[in-house]
């Protein structure tokens, strides 16, 4: 499958986005340490005391960004793979993947830097367009095959 | 792989469930706007003021439904794909996918409409049956191959 | 693909981890029943009354463990599959999968049993190593192919 140009392109953008999510997890951990806000008492005890077992708005912001990534990037990992198997035009396919990838990176940046609304929502919506397109193409391919 | 009848059927039900999750995300956004309850201050500012940066029980209900989908539909996307590669009987395979798909749609409806317990839990449990079945079949196939 | 030794090994460890997540969901439900702490009023009504529609630290602990699994095991399901397609050395591949699998099981045990920090964080970090390794190998394979 890695010989398949579309699938290789999909693997590249998908893996880039997974690394982006890993970086977000690392940032969340750094914010927890800097703001001294730990989700677990055992972590707080190791970092100054139980009073640091608390919530923090910056940590929650990171966690919302991460959750939104899970809600949207994980379905892309599936849809993009199945869509790649449909034999789409390589240029059109790459445009799908690129729009999603850029949209999701902008989404994360807008979330973490608290950019003025609706920057984040626009990035989210733009990234959803190739997902809906791929989902419909997969459904269409299966239905016309039956 | 789309020539494979079982995989095509799996792709159909999976993509249907992903679209169901996208619809749930849209519903969540609409409930946020209607109830004026935003997770981020920058969103609240754009929609009337910082006092709308607050939680709302209807929004939280949507978010719980969405999270439960992530916990259960995402593993199905993996298990169903690997199970399809085992060459199962197409009718049996389709029954697995159909039970899961219907169970998860009922789960979402029961969650959003706050149907009387245990409607939602029963839908969840029924949908888990094909997942456990597929997981055991994948493990069995690998172990007997070694 | 199940004839591929690396993919079969990947399928085994992945499915084991998905079953681990299903077990965690069952444990969460049991803790909810034992501590009488329900996320939804309709569930509380069926289990003694609306006063049990409440949060509980043990339930929240289970949910944090589950969420961390989603953040890390789901990307592995993707990375491991694509990495398997690269034709890696079977022994090296199996070491990747095994480290991840053991790391994530230790992570869950450390979370649920509230083991002293940094047990859980170390398990998390060790499990991330094969993920970063696989992600870089996928990116490298695509880039050198272009």
Short mmCIF file of C-alpha atoms in Angstrom, two decimals:
data_model
loop_
_atom_site.label_atom_id
_atom_site.label_comp_id
_atom_site.label_asym_id
_atom_site.label_seq_id
_atom_site.Cartn_x
_atom_site.Cartn_y
_atom_site.Cartn_z
CA UNK A 1 0.00 0.00 0.00
CA UNK A 2 2.93 2.34 0.58
CA UNK A 3 3.59 1.99 -3.19
CA UNK A 4 0.22 3.67 -3.68
CA UNK A 5 0.94 7.37 -4.16
CA UNK A 6 -2.35 8.49 -2.57
CA UNK A 7 -1.93 6.24 0.45
CA UNK A 8 1.66 7.39 0.98
CA UNK A 9 0.51 11.02 0.88
CA UNK A 10 -2.28 10.20 3.33
CA UNK A 11 0.20 8.44 5.65
CA UNK A 12 2.40 11.53 5.62
CA UNK A 13 -0.32 14.03 6.61
CA UNK A 14 -1.88 11.64 9.13
CA UNK A 15 1.39 10.96 10.87
CA UNK A 16 2.16 14.68 10.95
CA UNK A 17 -1.15 15.28 12.72
CA UNK A 18 -0.51 12.47 15.21
CA UNK A 19 2.86 14.03 16.05
CA UNK A 20 1.03 17.35 16.46
CA UNK A 21 -1.24 15.66 19.01
CA UNK A 22 1.75 14.20 20.85
CA UNK A 23 3.28 17.68 21.02
CA UNK A 24 -0.01 19.00 22.43
CA UNK A 25 0.14 16.32 25.16
CA UNK A 26 3.67 17.43 26.02
CA UNK A 27 2.56 21.08 26.13
CA UNK A 28 -0.30 20.11 28.47
CA UNK A 29 2.16 18.44 30.81
CA UNK A 30 4.43 21.49 30.76
CA UNK A 31 1.50 23.82 31.54
CA UNK A 32 0.53 21.52 34.44
CA UNK A 33 4.05 21.81 35.84
CA UNK A 34 4.32 25.56 35.28
CA UNK A 35 0.87 26.40 36.69
CA UNK A 36 1.17 23.67 39.34
CA UNK A 37 -2.22 22.14 38.55
CA UNK A 38 -2.38 18.35 38.68
CA UNK A 39 -5.28 16.03 37.92
CA UNK A 40 -4.17 13.44 40.45
CA UNK A 41 -3.31 13.79 44.16
CA UNK A 42 -0.28 11.50 43.72
CA UNK A 43 1.13 13.88 41.09
CA UNK A 44 0.46 16.93 43.28
CA UNK A 45 2.20 15.26 46.24
CA UNK A 46 5.31 14.79 44.14
CA UNK A 47 5.18 18.43 43.01
CA UNK A 48 4.76 20.44 46.16
CA UNK A 49 1.67 19.17 47.95
CA UNK A 50 -2.00 18.28 47.75
CA UNK A 51 -3.02 21.93 47.30
CA UNK A 52 -1.80 21.60 43.70
CA UNK A 53 -4.40 18.92 42.97
CA UNK A 54 -6.58 21.48 41.21
CA UNK A 55 -7.89 22.67 37.89
CA UNK A 56 -6.39 25.50 35.88
CA UNK A 57 -7.92 27.37 32.94
CA UNK A 58 -4.79 27.06 30.78
CA UNK A 59 -4.60 23.32 31.38
CA UNK A 60 -8.30 22.95 30.58
CA UNK A 61 -7.74 24.89 27.36
CA UNK A 62 -5.03 22.43 26.30
CA UNK A 63 -7.33 19.54 27.19
CA UNK A 64 -10.19 20.96 25.12
CA UNK A 65 -7.87 21.36 22.14
CA UNK A 66 -6.71 17.77 22.59
CA UNK A 67 -10.25 16.43 22.90
CA UNK A 68 -11.32 18.29 19.78
CA UNK A 69 -8.37 16.70 17.98
CA UNK A 70 -9.56 13.26 19.05
CA UNK A 71 -13.08 14.02 17.84
CA UNK A 72 -11.83 15.05 14.42
CA UNK A 73 -8.38 13.67 13.64
CA UNK A 74 -9.19 10.07 14.59
CA UNK A 75 -12.12 9.82 12.14
CA UNK A 76 -9.84 11.31 9.47
CA UNK A 77 -7.34 8.48 10.04
CA UNK A 78 -10.11 6.05 9.06
CA UNK A 79 -11.85 8.01 6.31
CA UNK A 80 -8.59 8.98 4.64
CA UNK A 81 -7.39 5.36 4.54
CA UNK A 82 -10.63 4.03 3.02
CA UNK A 83 -10.82 6.97 0.62
CA UNK A 84 -7.25 6.22 -0.54
CA UNK A 85 -8.41 2.70 -1.46
CA UNK A 86 -11.05 4.13 -3.82
CA UNK A 87 -8.33 5.11 -6.29
CA UNK A 88 -9.00 8.87 -6.30
CA UNK A 89 -7.09 11.35 -8.45
CA UNK A 90 -3.76 11.90 -6.62
CA UNK A 91 -3.91 15.69 -6.88
CA UNK A 92 -7.51 15.87 -5.66
CA UNK A 93 -6.70 13.45 -2.84
CA UNK A 94 -3.70 15.46 -1.75
CA UNK A 95 -5.81 18.64 -1.69
CA UNK A 96 -8.23 16.86 0.66
CA UNK A 97 -5.43 15.81 3.01
CA UNK A 98 -3.64 19.15 2.89
CA UNK A 99 -6.76 21.21 3.69
CA UNK A 100 -7.50 18.96 6.66
CA UNK A 101 -3.92 19.07 7.92
CA UNK A 102 -3.55 22.84 7.67
CA UNK A 103 -7.03 23.39 9.13
CA UNK A 104 -6.24 21.26 12.17
CA UNK A 105 -2.86 22.91 12.78
CA UNK A 106 -4.49 26.35 12.61
CA UNK A 107 -7.21 25.05 14.96
CA UNK A 108 -4.63 24.05 17.58
CA UNK A 109 -2.70 27.30 17.28
CA UNK A 110 -5.92 29.33 17.53
CA UNK A 111 -6.94 27.32 20.60
CA UNK A 112 -3.66 27.58 22.47
CA UNK A 113 -3.04 31.24 21.64
CA UNK A 114 -6.68 32.08 22.37
CA UNK A 115 -7.06 33.83 19.01
CA UNK A 116 -10.13 36.00 18.52
CA UNK A 117 -13.32 34.11 17.55
CA UNK A 118 -14.22 32.84 15.03
CA UNK A 119 -10.65 31.91 13.93
CA UNK A 120 -10.77 28.54 15.64
CA UNK A 121 -14.30 27.68 14.46
CA UNK A 122 -13.45 28.62 10.89
CA UNK A 123 -10.37 26.38 10.96
CA UNK A 124 -12.52 23.56 12.36
CA UNK A 125 -15.19 24.02 9.68
CA UNK A 126 -12.70 24.21 6.81
CA UNK A 127 -11.02 21.01 8.05
CA UNK A 128 -14.40 19.25 8.14
CA UNK A 129 -15.04 19.90 4.43
CA UNK A 130 -12.61 17.26 3.09
CA UNK A 131 -13.89 14.85 5.76
CA UNK A 132 -17.50 15.18 4.62
CA UNK A 133 -16.31 14.92 1.01
CA UNK A 134 -14.40 11.70 1.71
CA UNK A 135 -17.26 10.22 3.76
CA UNK A 136 -19.74 10.83 0.94
CA UNK A 137 -17.36 9.39 -1.64
CA UNK A 138 -16.89 6.24 0.44
CA UNK A 139 -20.65 5.80 0.87
CA UNK A 140 -21.22 6.44 -2.84
CA UNK A 141 -18.55 3.89 -3.81
CA UNK A 142 -20.09 1.19 -1.63
CA UNK A 143 -23.68 1.89 -2.69
CA UNK A 144 -22.95 1.93 -6.43
CA UNK A 145 -21.02 -1.35 -6.01
CA UNK A 146 -24.02 -3.12 -4.45
CA UNK B 1 -9.92 -4.07 -0.55
CA UNK B 2 -13.11 -2.31 -1.66
CA UNK B 3 -13.65 -5.35 -3.96
CA UNK B 4 -13.94 -7.40 -0.78
CA UNK B 5 -17.65 -7.66 0.00
CA UNK B 6 -17.14 -7.79 3.77
CA UNK B 7 -14.78 -4.82 3.81
CA UNK B 8 -17.14 -2.76 1.64
CA UNK B 9 -19.99 -3.52 4.04
CA UNK B 10 -17.77 -2.58 6.98
CA UNK B 11 -16.77 0.68 5.27
CA UNK B 12 -20.44 1.54 4.79
CA UNK B 13 -21.47 1.07 8.44
CA UNK B 14 -18.31 2.69 9.76
CA UNK B 15 -18.68 5.77 7.61
CA UNK B 16 -22.34 6.03 8.59
CA UNK B 17 -21.32 6.07 12.25
CA UNK B 18 -18.62 8.68 11.64
CA UNK B 19 -21.22 10.91 9.96
CA UNK B 20 -23.45 10.29 13.00
CA UNK B 21 -20.61 11.59 15.20
CA UNK B 22 -20.16 14.66 12.97
CA UNK B 23 -23.89 15.37 13.30
CA UNK B 24 -23.58 15.07 17.09
CA UNK B 25 -20.78 17.66 17.01
CA UNK B 26 -23.02 20.01 15.02
CA UNK B 27 -25.88 19.45 17.49
CA UNK B 28 -23.52 20.26 20.38
CA UNK B 29 -22.58 23.54 18.71
CA UNK B 30 -26.24 24.41 18.16
CA UNK B 31 -27.09 23.66 21.81
CA UNK B 32 -24.18 25.89 22.88
CA UNK B 33 -25.58 28.73 20.78
CA UNK B 34 -29.19 28.21 21.91
CA UNK B 35 -28.35 27.85 25.61
CA UNK B 36 -25.58 30.46 25.38
CA UNK B 37 -22.99 28.27 27.11
CA UNK B 38 -19.48 28.46 25.70
CA UNK B 39 -16.38 26.55 26.71
CA UNK B 40 -14.04 29.43 25.83
CA UNK B 41 -14.10 33.08 26.88
CA UNK B 42 -13.28 34.17 23.32
CA UNK B 43 -16.42 32.37 22.06
CA UNK B 44 -18.57 33.89 24.83
CA UNK B 45 -17.26 37.38 24.00
CA UNK B 46 -18.39 36.95 20.42
CA UNK B 47 -21.82 35.75 21.56
CA UNK B 48 -22.97 38.28 24.11
CA UNK B 49 -20.32 38.50 26.80
CA UNK B 50 -18.12 36.70 29.28
CA UNK B 51 -21.09 35.68 31.43
CA UNK B 52 -21.86 33.05 28.76
CA UNK B 53 -18.53 31.33 29.39
CA UNK B 54 -20.28 28.67 31.46
CA UNK B 55 -21.38 25.05 31.58
CA UNK B 56 -24.85 23.86 30.70
CA UNK B 57 -26.41 20.45 31.45
CA UNK B 58 -27.71 19.99 27.88
CA UNK B 59 -24.28 20.76 26.42
CA UNK B 60 -22.64 18.37 28.88
CA UNK B 61 -25.14 15.68 27.86
CA UNK B 62 -24.11 16.08 24.20
CA UNK B 63 -20.46 15.92 25.22
CA UNK B 64 -20.96 12.73 27.22
CA UNK B 65 -22.71 11.13 24.23
CA UNK B 66 -19.83 12.20 22.00
CA UNK B 67 -17.20 10.91 24.39
CA UNK B 68 -18.97 7.57 24.68
CA UNK B 69 -18.95 7.39 20.88
CA UNK B 70 -15.19 7.94 20.87
CA UNK B 71 -14.70 5.23 23.48
CA UNK B 72 -16.66 2.71 21.43
CA UNK B 73 -16.89 3.64 17.75
CA UNK B 74 -13.16 4.28 17.29
CA UNK B 75 -12.18 0.77 18.48
CA UNK B 76 -14.84 -0.62 16.14
CA UNK B 77 -13.15 1.14 13.19
CA UNK B 78 -10.05 -0.90 13.97
CA UNK B 79 -11.57 -4.23 14.99
CA UNK B 80 -13.99 -4.26 12.06
CA UNK B 81 -11.18 -3.64 9.56
CA UNK B 82 -8.95 -6.42 10.93
CA UNK B 83 -11.93 -8.78 11.29
CA UNK B 84 -12.82 -8.12 7.63
CA UNK B 85 -9.33 -9.32 6.68
CA UNK B 86 -9.97 -12.70 8.36
CA UNK B 87 -12.31 -13.70 5.54
CA UNK B 88 -15.47 -14.16 7.64
CA UNK B 89 -18.81 -15.31 6.25
CA UNK B 90 -20.31 -12.19 4.60
CA UNK B 91 -23.74 -12.64 6.21
CA UNK B 92 -22.31 -13.19 9.68
CA UNK B 93 -19.97 -10.23 9.23
CA UNK B 94 -22.80 -7.98 8.15
CA UNK B 95 -24.86 -9.00 11.19
CA UNK B 96 -21.92 -7.95 13.39
CA UNK B 97 -21.68 -4.53 11.71
CA UNK B 98 -25.44 -3.97 11.64
CA UNK B 99 -25.96 -4.76 15.34
CA UNK B 100 -23.16 -2.38 16.26
CA UNK B 101 -24.43 0.37 13.99
CA UNK B 102 -28.04 0.17 15.17
CA UNK B 103 -26.95 -0.15 18.81
CA UNK B 104 -24.84 3.01 18.60
CA UNK B 105 -27.55 5.04 16.84
CA UNK B 106 -30.07 3.99 19.53
CA UNK B 107 -27.46 4.90 22.17
CA UNK B 108 -27.13 8.43 20.81
CA UNK B 109 -30.90 8.93 20.49
CA UNK B 110 -31.44 7.59 24.03
CA UNK B 111 -28.74 9.92 25.33
CA UNK B 112 -29.94 13.09 23.62
CA UNK B 113 -33.65 12.49 24.31
CA UNK B 114 -32.87 11.44 27.89
CA UNK B 115 -34.85 8.20 27.47
CA UNK B 116 -35.70 6.26 30.62
CA UNK B 117 -32.90 4.02 31.94
CA UNK B 118 -31.79 1.43 31.04
CA UNK B 119 -32.52 2.13 27.33
CA UNK B 120 -29.13 3.72 26.76
CA UNK B 121 -27.17 1.10 28.72
CA UNK B 122 -28.91 -1.73 26.88
CA UNK B 123 -28.07 -0.16 23.51
CA UNK B 124 -24.45 0.21 24.66
CA UNK B 125 -24.26 -3.41 25.83
CA UNK B 126 -25.85 -4.81 22.68
CA UNK B 127 -23.41 -2.82 20.53
CA UNK B 128 -20.48 -4.22 22.53
CA UNK B 129 -21.42 -7.84 21.73
CA UNK B 130 -20.18 -7.81 18.09
CA UNK B 131 -17.06 -5.93 19.26
CA UNK B 132 -16.14 -8.61 21.79
CA UNK B 133 -16.94 -11.26 19.18
CA UNK B 134 -14.66 -9.62 16.60
CA UNK B 135 -11.87 -9.05 19.15
CA UNK B 136 -11.91 -12.72 20.18
CA UNK B 137 -11.94 -13.87 16.55
CA UNK B 138 -8.93 -11.66 15.76
CA UNK B 139 -7.00 -12.99 18.77
CA UNK B 140 -7.95 -16.57 17.89
CA UNK B 141 -6.83 -16.11 14.27
CA UNK B 142 -3.43 -14.77 15.32
CA UNK B 143 -2.85 -17.37 18.02
CA UNK B 144 -3.76 -20.36 15.83
CA UNK B 145 -1.47 -18.97 13.12
CA UNK B 146 1.56 -18.89 15.44
CA UNK C 1 -2.45 -8.94 5.44
CA UNK C 2 -2.99 -11.46 8.24
CA UNK C 3 -0.40 -13.62 6.43
CA UNK C 4 2.08 -10.84 7.16
CA UNK C 5 3.89 -11.84 10.36
CA UNK C 6 4.41 -8.24 11.51
CA UNK C 7 0.80 -7.27 10.88
CA UNK C 8 -0.50 -10.35 12.71
CA UNK C 9 1.68 -9.49 15.69
CA UNK C 10 0.44 -5.90 15.58
CA UNK C 11 -3.18 -7.11 15.41
CA UNK C 12 -2.60 -9.24 18.51
CA UNK C 13 -1.19 -6.46 20.69
CA UNK C 14 -3.69 -3.89 19.42
CA UNK C 15 -6.67 -6.10 20.08
CA UNK C 16 -5.34 -6.91 23.54
CA UNK C 17 -5.19 -3.20 24.32
CA UNK C 18 -8.70 -2.61 22.99
CA UNK C 19 -9.98 -5.38 25.28
CA UNK C 20 -8.07 -3.68 28.11
CA UNK C 21 -9.99 -0.47 27.34
CA UNK C 22 -13.31 -2.37 27.30
CA UNK C 23 -12.45 -3.81 30.72
CA UNK C 24 -11.69 -0.30 31.98
CA UNK C 25 -15.14 0.81 30.80
CA UNK C 26 -16.72 -2.09 32.71
CA UNK C 27 -14.72 -1.17 35.83
CA UNK C 28 -15.90 2.45 35.51
CA UNK C 29 -19.51 1.25 35.43
CA UNK C 30 -18.95 -0.93 38.49
CA UNK C 31 -17.37 1.95 40.41
CA UNK C 32 -20.35 4.14 39.48
CA UNK C 33 -22.73 1.52 40.89
CA UNK C 34 -20.67 0.88 44.04
CA UNK C 35 -20.07 4.58 44.82
CA UNK C 36 -23.55 5.52 43.59
CA UNK C 37 -22.30 8.33 41.35
CA UNK C 38 -24.06 8.69 38.02
CA UNK C 39 -23.38 11.09 35.18
CA UNK C 40 -27.03 11.27 34.13
CA UNK C 41 -30.17 12.02 36.16
CA UNK C 42 -32.05 9.16 34.44
CA UNK C 43 -29.39 6.69 35.65
CA UNK C 44 -29.49 8.11 39.18
CA UNK C 45 -33.30 7.84 39.26
CA UNK C 46 -33.05 4.16 38.45
CA UNK C 47 -30.44 3.64 41.16
CA UNK C 48 -31.88 5.28 44.23
CA UNK C 49 -32.67 8.89 43.39
CA UNK C 50 -31.51 12.16 41.92
CA UNK C 51 -29.07 12.75 44.81
CA UNK C 52 -26.82 10.15 43.15
CA UNK C 53 -26.46 12.31 40.04
CA UNK C 54 -23.04 13.44 41.23
CA UNK C 55 -19.30 13.20 40.64
CA UNK C 56 -17.00 10.86 42.53
CA UNK C 57 -13.18 10.97 42.67
CA UNK C 58 -12.82 7.23 41.97
CA UNK C 59 -15.09 7.46 38.93
CA UNK C 60 -13.17 10.49 37.68
CA UNK C 61 -9.92 8.56 38.11
CA UNK C 62 -11.26 5.75 35.89
CA UNK C 63 -12.38 8.32 33.33
CA UNK C 64 -8.98 10.00 33.26
CA UNK C 65 -7.31 6.62 32.69
CA UNK C 66 -9.76 5.90 29.88
CA UNK C 67 -9.24 9.27 28.27
CA UNK C 68 -5.48 8.87 28.40
CA UNK C 69 -5.92 5.51 26.68
CA UNK C 70 -7.89 7.19 23.90
CA UNK C 71 -5.20 9.85 23.50
CA UNK C 72 -2.48 7.23 23.13
CA UNK C 73 -3.83 3.83 22.12
CA UNK C 74 -5.93 5.11 19.20
CA UNK C 75 -2.93 6.76 17.46
CA UNK C 76 -1.01 3.50 17.99
CA UNK C 77 -3.74 1.59 16.12
CA UNK C 78 -2.98 3.78 13.12
CA UNK C 79 0.79 4.13 13.39
CA UNK C 80 1.30 0.41 14.04
CA UNK C 81 -0.76 -0.54 10.99
CA UNK C 82 1.11 1.80 8.64
CA UNK C 83 4.47 0.85 10.16
CA UNK C 84 3.64 -2.84 9.58
CA UNK C 85 3.22 -2.03 5.88
CA UNK C 86 6.79 -0.70 5.71
CA UNK C 87 8.16 -4.24 5.96
CA UNK C 88 10.15 -3.78 9.19
CA UNK C 89 12.26 -6.52 10.76
CA UNK C 90 9.75 -8.79 12.57
CA UNK C 91 11.76 -8.93 15.81
CA UNK C 92 12.27 -5.16 15.92
CA UNK C 93 8.59 -4.61 15.12
CA UNK C 94 7.48 -6.96 17.85
CA UNK C 95 9.69 -5.16 20.37
CA UNK C 96 7.94 -1.89 19.40
CA UNK C 97 4.49 -3.40 19.93
CA UNK C 98 5.43 -5.21 23.14
CA UNK C 99 6.93 -2.13 24.81
CA UNK C 100 3.83 -0.13 23.97
CA UNK C 101 1.46 -2.84 25.17
CA UNK C 102 3.24 -3.43 28.47
CA UNK C 103 3.69 0.31 29.03
CA UNK C 104 -0.03 0.96 28.59
CA UNK C 105 -1.08 -1.92 30.84
CA UNK C 106 1.27 -0.65 33.57
CA UNK C 107 -0.14 2.86 33.00
CA UNK C 108 -3.70 1.66 33.63
CA UNK C 109 -2.73 -0.36 36.71
CA UNK C 110 -0.73 2.59 38.10
CA UNK C 111 -3.70 4.88 37.49
CA UNK C 112 -6.38 2.68 39.03
CA UNK C 113 -4.27 1.64 42.04
CA UNK C 114 -3.05 5.21 42.52
CA UNK C 115 0.58 4.07 42.56
CA UNK C 116 3.18 6.55 43.77
CA UNK C 117 4.34 9.11 41.17
CA UNK C 118 6.12 8.92 38.81
CA UNK C 119 5.18 5.26 38.10
CA UNK C 120 2.31 6.23 35.81
CA UNK C 121 4.23 8.97 33.98
CA UNK C 122 7.19 6.67 33.41
CA UNK C 123 4.89 3.98 31.95
CA UNK C 124 3.34 6.65 29.71
CA UNK C 125 6.73 7.93 28.53
CA UNK C 126 8.13 4.46 27.85
CA UNK C 127 5.02 3.58 25.81
CA UNK C 128 5.47 6.75 23.76
CA UNK C 129 8.97 5.76 22.63
CA UNK C 130 7.89 3.10 20.10
CA UNK C 131 5.16 5.47 18.90
CA UNK C 132 7.63 8.25 18.12
CA UNK C 133 9.93 5.68 16.53
CA UNK C 134 7.15 4.36 14.28
CA UNK C 135 5.95 7.87 13.40
CA UNK C 136 9.45 8.92 12.32
CA UNK C 137 9.93 5.73 10.31
CA UNK C 138 6.62 6.31 8.49
CA UNK C 139 7.56 9.92 7.69
CA UNK C 140 11.04 8.84 6.56
CA UNK C 141 9.60 6.12 4.30
CA UNK C 142 7.23 8.54 2.61
CA UNK C 143 9.79 11.33 2.20
CA UNK C 144 12.50 9.08 0.74
CA UNK C 145 9.92 7.64 -1.68
CA UNK C 146 9.06 11.08 -3.06
#
